[in-house]
Amino acid sequence: MPMDPRHAILFEPVRIGPKTLPNRFYQVPHASGFGTRRPRAQAAFRGVRAEGGWGGVCVEYAPVSPDSDEIPAVAANIWADGDGPALALTAAAIHAHGALAGLELVHGGAGSANGSSRLPRIAPSQAASGVQWGGLAKEMTRDDIGRVQRDWVSAARRACDAGFDIVYVYGAHGYLLSQFFSPQTNHRTDGYGGSLANRGRFWLETLAAVRDKVGGECAIATRVTVHGDPGVPGAAGLPGIEVEEMLALVAMADELVDLWDVTVGAWPDDSGTSRYFPEGHQRPWTHRVREATAKPVVAVGRYTSPDLMAEIIRTGAVDLIGSARQAIADPFLPRKVAEGRLDEIRECTGSNICILREETFRQIGCAQNATAGEEYRRGWHPEIFGPTSDDRPVLVVGGGPAGMECAVVLGKRGFTAVHLAEAQAELGGRLRWIRRLPTLGDWGRIVDWRRVQLSQLTAVQVITGCRLTRRDVLQYGASVVVVATGSSWRGDGVQPGHPAPMPGADSRAPHVLTPEQVCAGQRPPGRRVIVYDTDGYFMGPALAELLAAEGFDVTVATVYPVLSPVSDETLEGETLRAHLHRAGVGVCHGVTVTAVDSSAVHGVDRYGDPWTAECDGVVLVTQQVSQDALYRELTADPSALEQAGIAAVHLVGDAVAPRLISEAVFDGHRLGREIDRADAGLPALWRSERPNPAGPAPRR
Amino acid sequence: MPMDPRHAILFEPVRIGPKTLPNRFYQVPHASGFGTRRPRAQAAFRGVRAEGGWGGVCVEYAPVSPDSDEIPAVAANIWADGDGPALALTAAAIHAHGALAGLELVHGGAGSANGSSRLPRIAPSQAASGVQWGGLAKEMTRDDIGRVQRDWVSAARRACDAGFDIVYVYGAHGYLLSQFFSPQTNHRTDGYGGSLANRGRFWLETLAAVRDKVGGECAIATRVTVHGDPGVPGAAGLPGIEVEEMLALVAMADELVDLWDVTVGAWPDDSGTSRYFPEGHQRPWTHRVREATAKPVVAVGRYTSPDLMAEIIRTGAVDLIGSARQAIADPFLPRKVAEGRLDEIRECTGSNICILREETFRQIGCAQNATAGEEYRRGWHPEIFGPTSDDRPVLVVGGGPAGMECAVVLGKRGFTAVHLAEAQAELGGRLRWIRRLPTLGDWGRIVDWRRVQLSQLTAVQVITGCRLTRRDVLQYGASVVVVATGSSWRGDGVQPGHPAPMPGADSRAPHVLTPEQVCAGQRPPGRRVIVYDTDGYFMGPALAELLAAEGFDVTVATVYPVLSPVSDETLEGETLRAHLHRAGVGVCHGVTVTAVDSSAVHGVDRYGDPWTAECDGVVLVTQQVSQDALYRELTADPSALEQAGIAAVHLVGDAVAPRLISEAVFDGHRLGREIDRADAGLPALWRSERPNPAGPAPRR
């Protein structure tokens, strides 16, 4: 289909300094988990974004000095000459598709982990870091200032030599440049502290030095943060920089900068999840920067709609559509827009699973796009599916995330007869009801995208409202069966570390409820409810919010010292806890419930001392259990399978083991890709990237 | 000096299966942070332990299957053929010094992170992991059981081929074999669950299969855990295995095993810190295993004394002295014993900094031995110091950990005139008083070892009770000055995120105390004391314990959701919190104190709501400040330095930036090694190990 003319504006080239971006789609710097540690994975990951049409593709943070070492996180270190070749591979992969390659040159200052280098952190003033424990930072001497600036210039030189078109003098997210600029972290009394001009001096000098060295060859970008809401403290250690001060810096630095990259608020706000932040919440503030400069401006906003993107460009709020999460979820968004294939756009759910994986030091992953990060290692392309000559009919039982994903992949691979059978009247598995919980609506995009894909795949037939028994499956006529029957919450109080059912916990009783029962409309017999949470993620808080909104007096009792610790890894923790507090939900921390009755829950506190709370009902968010009975019944009788002509039965998703939804999608995808391998139940061994233990020692 | 004849028993060879250990010193498997990711660093680290006389040297956990992927932790993966060469380098480095090389073949089961592989965890029964969040484990099918056993055999074959002499069928620390053996995690109803014989079947079958494959070439070791105190739950997810059941397993498996490696209790107990566990607390329980087998037995006990080691061997409690932490702290302990150089033994402090670094995904480090982990990367040998031709006189000002370490290194390198000047009457810096706090006595070993070394280095002169002014330093006659003047706790309430002094916080007032003041004997004017802790490690709890023991009514108010979160990384967290609770210390979690007066502290709770606690005094464990005035005074006047003949002034340790003591020692060591470089203020660039981004793709 042709492009919608309204979207043509998105495909205009944009000049930035000595370079020209081929269009307005710009993948801003974001972590991948590859850094320079896995050069081939990095190159393939970024190369696919360029192939998908992003006109600018940036690599994650590239520390310019060894005292900005990010270990245990994986960064694209560029402080040594030996780092160049790894990054050159990525620049070449981006160039192969006509995009410009950008590199986020950065110094983390007080926020550097220095877990490998063991060097002291450095900062404008001796201070604790908001994001690192274990010691204060060293107050930088004038020698340190000059040394870091020289390091930045050397790094820019290496980046240019490695083929990058855009180099950052990166100041956002509370890194060293911001630490100098903020009066909250800069208490110097020399020429680098005090007045706005003094606090901006380190930034401006660095920009000038980098421009002096590589300005003719590379575009110079700088990323700034403005605080959108002055009342909101920087949740991730970001110093408070008021927008007026930042605009003054923009004016001072404008002639040194080819591209302004603008973030708003602390990282948990700028990369806020769909649960708590609308798309484009940053616009009022980025617009202020737009007014202060004639240079191109880029900003993110978790935009998924090309209509909205085009409108934003037309209003002049920004010149480029910045994206991290949407480019992870759908690297081919620009090409789909260009080709008018809008219903194929895989919209980001805004759940920040990508960030959870980075924050827990894993490689990148995505709830929507199972291929993210697997481009090199497993050879997965987001839009190209290894075709199959296998034309065996496949029956997928269960239309939740794993089953839908598997059926989509099978359909795209060219399997000729795929049936997806779902017991309920609609597809979606547990997302059918999770998406209706407070704040969780956008998670439904996982279902929606797959439902549209399935509707377009003629080889895949979807049957809903049809619960298949073992006998049904044997008679179905399939040669390969995929069981994706999901999981459910336990109603017996079994919880981590307590494998036996809990006395009094029985979800057949009116005062004991599972999440499914609550979502199906069951309510406790009285006003006072305890939500007992050993899960630690979204379910307990969402149910508590639902019940509180209905007027119940809700307390979450959690085994953890904070409510929903997993949400800290998705950057939601502080927001979620404040949100629940405002909703009137109480929290008891560090308690383990070991028995329930119709008027109370009983257990122990964090010291093992007895603890009791009166209530009229309890919601058990304790542990799930795989619903794999069908799989067990089928595989228990191999001869029946043989007689039925069923060559293989596979189990995927939460029916294997209840996990994050992203992992269920991954599991379904993996099986779809590999179902025609001899040993399809196990994944094919992926490609590793190892240092060569033989031969000469590597370059420093 | 000759060996003490009492120690000769430690140097007897011990036969294990087809191999013979040259002596009884055995470095048990422990993490290094190198795994197979940094093969040269791994080889150099282990090779130095062999060089130092450990007769057996083992590499850390080597997962046999991709669903035992430990990412984000770094393991010595051996599930693919491409993994062999990296490990062969290490085996060769161990053999070069006549030691036997061991490899910890393991499957983590439900405790596997699978952060890279994204595979489901597997376990005997579907269950939550005690150590991993984000999903339950898959209940293993019979196919899974057979597959893991085949993986184990393949891994053993690769290990043998790579040159290892000892392969583990590793069951301790709650890994998969233990998960099968424990009725708490194994609820199977097939032949692998139920009776003791059934629960042990997976273990025994695996042992038999590995022995069948490599038993003639390699010794087969197995590591088991017995619960010492049945009343203590496994703090790190270890299932409860009673000693009687384990002894039955030992009897059943004895003919399949060449070496029994015994751990006691959960990891936080077996690797318990000196704060809460005496040396050798495991002995009563390991002795039980010793009685149940005729095969050699090894166990750890954080032993540092060769007299005690020899006695333990003589009593027959074990056959080999197992060590992880002491071998990190002093790789040359065996050779020092053999050569009668007992006062050179660098005793482990038992502070578990090594484990903190591993638990936070860094490479190994040690509070006592700055060279640990730096053998390849920085080329540091624990006993050999790059000699110098630099004979400039050096003055080290400040005899804390950093200054002492620097002076020791300078002395060992052959500097001819080193003076170490300490203002106080005794060496030690802040460890002088920290070592006197409850539970922290063994940390004093950092001072003691260096004091003995300094007393033996004739080129180093130690002057105590002598506080040098700028003028004194200029007149001293030194060419190089090292300022190691440490840090102190602030008395003004400045804390992380709050750079301005706190209203009412003034340690000149009787009701406001710093840690130093408490340790110097100052006490609050009344009985009720708040210890306000934003530090999060040992200081707040130790002061609280001290004051509670004196009868004060003590509450720790902490900004963190748990007391002393850093202690969780040293495995002390749960023990510390129970210890303080028993001592009668109360805790207020998640509060930020923003003002103090003579009758209360005032602040906000975790939601920002007002919070107040009445008290008669407050101890501020908020933030430290570097004591670098001398350095600033000296460097402010370069011409005076020139006139005085002082070519360089360096700052090290907490005077640069207050950090963990291990980092101050590291800093002093680093400067001592590199002080004669042109740019000695900055560390020399170390060797990296990178995948080669060019050339053919690596082997799978």
PDB file of C-alpha atoms in Angstrom, chain B residues 457-527:
ATOM      1  CA  LEU B 457      61.146  -3.475  56.081  1.00  0.00           C
ATOM      2  CA  THR B 458      64.344  -1.738  57.021  1.00  0.00           C
ATOM      3  CA  ALA B 459      63.903   0.940  54.378  1.00  0.00           C
ATOM      4  CA  VAL B 460      60.623   2.064  55.903  1.00  0.00           C
ATOM      5  CA  GLN B 461      60.628   4.148  59.026  1.00  0.00           C
ATOM      6  CA  VAL B 462      57.381   4.515  60.941  1.00  0.00           C
ATOM      7  CA  ILE B 463      56.835   7.605  63.030  1.00  0.00           C
ATOM      8  CA  THR B 464      53.728   7.733  65.219  1.00  0.00           C
ATOM      9  CA  GLY B 465      52.280  10.485  67.359  1.00  0.00           C
ATOM     10  CA  CYS B 466      53.476  13.039  64.868  1.00  0.00           C
ATOM     11  CA  ARG B 467      50.987  15.291  63.079  1.00  0.00           C
ATOM     12  CA  LEU B 468      52.743  16.995  60.183  1.00  0.00           C
ATOM     13  CA  THR B 469      51.788  20.459  59.063  1.00  0.00           C
ATOM     14  CA  ARG B 470      52.348  21.818  55.565  1.00  0.00           C
ATOM     15  CA  ARG B 471      55.492  23.424  56.833  1.00  0.00           C
ATOM     16  CA  ASP B 472      56.712  20.183  58.389  1.00  0.00           C
ATOM     17  CA  VAL B 473      56.191  18.386  55.092  1.00  0.00           C
ATOM     18  CA  LEU B 474      58.009  21.032  53.098  1.00  0.00           C
ATOM     19  CA  GLN B 475      60.958  20.797  55.451  1.00  0.00           C
ATOM     20  CA  TYR B 476      60.935  17.007  55.711  1.00  0.00           C
ATOM     21  CA  GLY B 477      63.359  16.332  52.890  1.00  0.00           C
ATOM     22  CA  ALA B 478      61.093  14.101  50.885  1.00  0.00           C
ATOM     23  CA  SER B 479      61.016  14.173  47.096  1.00  0.00           C
ATOM     24  CA  VAL B 480      57.651  12.469  46.835  1.00  0.00           C
ATOM     25  CA  VAL B 481      54.799  12.997  49.289  1.00  0.00           C
ATOM     26  CA  VAL B 482      51.815  10.694  49.654  1.00  0.00           C
ATOM     27  CA  VAL B 483      48.928  12.193  51.609  1.00  0.00           C
ATOM     28  CA  ALA B 484      46.762   9.506  53.179  1.00  0.00           C
ATOM     29  CA  THR B 485      44.973  11.499  55.811  1.00  0.00           C
ATOM     30  CA  GLY B 486      41.684   9.667  55.625  1.00  0.00           C
ATOM     31  CA  SER B 487      38.214  10.899  56.286  1.00  0.00           C
ATOM     32  CA  SER B 488      35.854  11.592  59.155  1.00  0.00           C
ATOM     33  CA  TRP B 489      32.130  11.472  59.740  1.00  0.00           C
ATOM     34  CA  ARG B 490      30.241  14.686  59.347  1.00  0.00           C
ATOM     35  CA  GLY B 491      28.533  16.174  62.371  1.00  0.00           C
ATOM     36  CA  ASP B 492      26.290  18.532  60.424  1.00  0.00           C
ATOM     37  CA  GLY B 493      23.755  16.071  59.041  1.00  0.00           C
ATOM     38  CA  VAL B 494      24.708  16.457  55.385  1.00  0.00           C
ATOM     39  CA  GLN B 495      23.478  13.264  53.790  1.00  0.00           C
ATOM     40  CA  PRO B 496      23.023  11.751  50.324  1.00  0.00           C
ATOM     41  CA  GLY B 497      20.594  13.890  48.355  1.00  0.00           C
ATOM     42  CA  HIS B 498      20.704  16.653  50.976  1.00  0.00           C
ATOM     43  CA  PRO B 499      23.861  18.673  50.410  1.00  0.00           C
ATOM     44  CA  ALA B 500      22.973  21.367  52.930  1.00  0.00           C
ATOM     45  CA  PRO B 501      23.554  20.941  56.681  1.00  0.00           C
ATOM     46  CA  MET B 502      20.553  19.680  58.629  1.00  0.00           C
ATOM     47  CA  PRO B 503      18.842  22.181  60.947  1.00  0.00           C
ATOM     48  CA  GLY B 504      19.859  21.471  64.512  1.00  0.00           C
ATOM     49  CA  ALA B 505      22.584  19.013  63.577  1.00  0.00           C
ATOM     50  CA  ASP B 506      25.777  20.155  65.219  1.00  0.00           C
ATOM     51  CA  SER B 507      28.060  17.631  66.811  1.00  0.00           C
ATOM     52  CA  ARG B 508      29.341  20.244  69.238  1.00  0.00           C
ATOM     53  CA  ALA B 509      25.960  19.943  70.972  1.00  0.00           C
ATOM     54  CA  PRO B 510      25.805  17.202  73.612  1.00  0.00           C
ATOM     55  CA  HIS B 511      22.815  15.462  72.017  1.00  0.00           C
ATOM     56  CA  VAL B 512      24.348  15.191  68.524  1.00  0.00           C
ATOM     57  CA  LEU B 513      27.123  12.641  68.127  1.00  0.00           C
ATOM     58  CA  THR B 514      29.345  11.399  65.343  1.00  0.00           C
ATOM     59  CA  PRO B 515      30.630   7.811  65.209  1.00  0.00           C
ATOM     60  CA  GLU B 516      34.078   9.051  66.213  1.00  0.00           C
ATOM     61  CA  GLN B 517      32.650  10.788  69.254  1.00  0.00           C
ATOM     62  CA  VAL B 518      30.788   7.667  70.337  1.00  0.00           C
ATOM     63  CA  CYS B 519      33.914   5.580  69.944  1.00  0.00           C
ATOM     64  CA  ALA B 520      35.894   8.156  71.895  1.00  0.00           C
ATOM     65  CA  GLY B 521      33.488   7.654  74.779  1.00  0.00           C
ATOM     66  CA  GLN B 522      30.990  10.475  74.393  1.00  0.00           C
ATOM     67  CA  ARG B 523      27.448   9.478  75.256  1.00  0.00           C
ATOM     68  CA  PRO B 524      24.072  11.146  74.753  1.00  0.00           C
ATOM     69  CA  PRO B 525      22.600  13.054  77.711  1.00  0.00           C
ATOM     70  CA  GLY B 526      19.688  10.630  78.159  1.00  0.00           C
ATOM     71  CA  ARG B 527      18.663   7.047  77.694  1.00  0.00           C
TER      72      ARG B 527
END
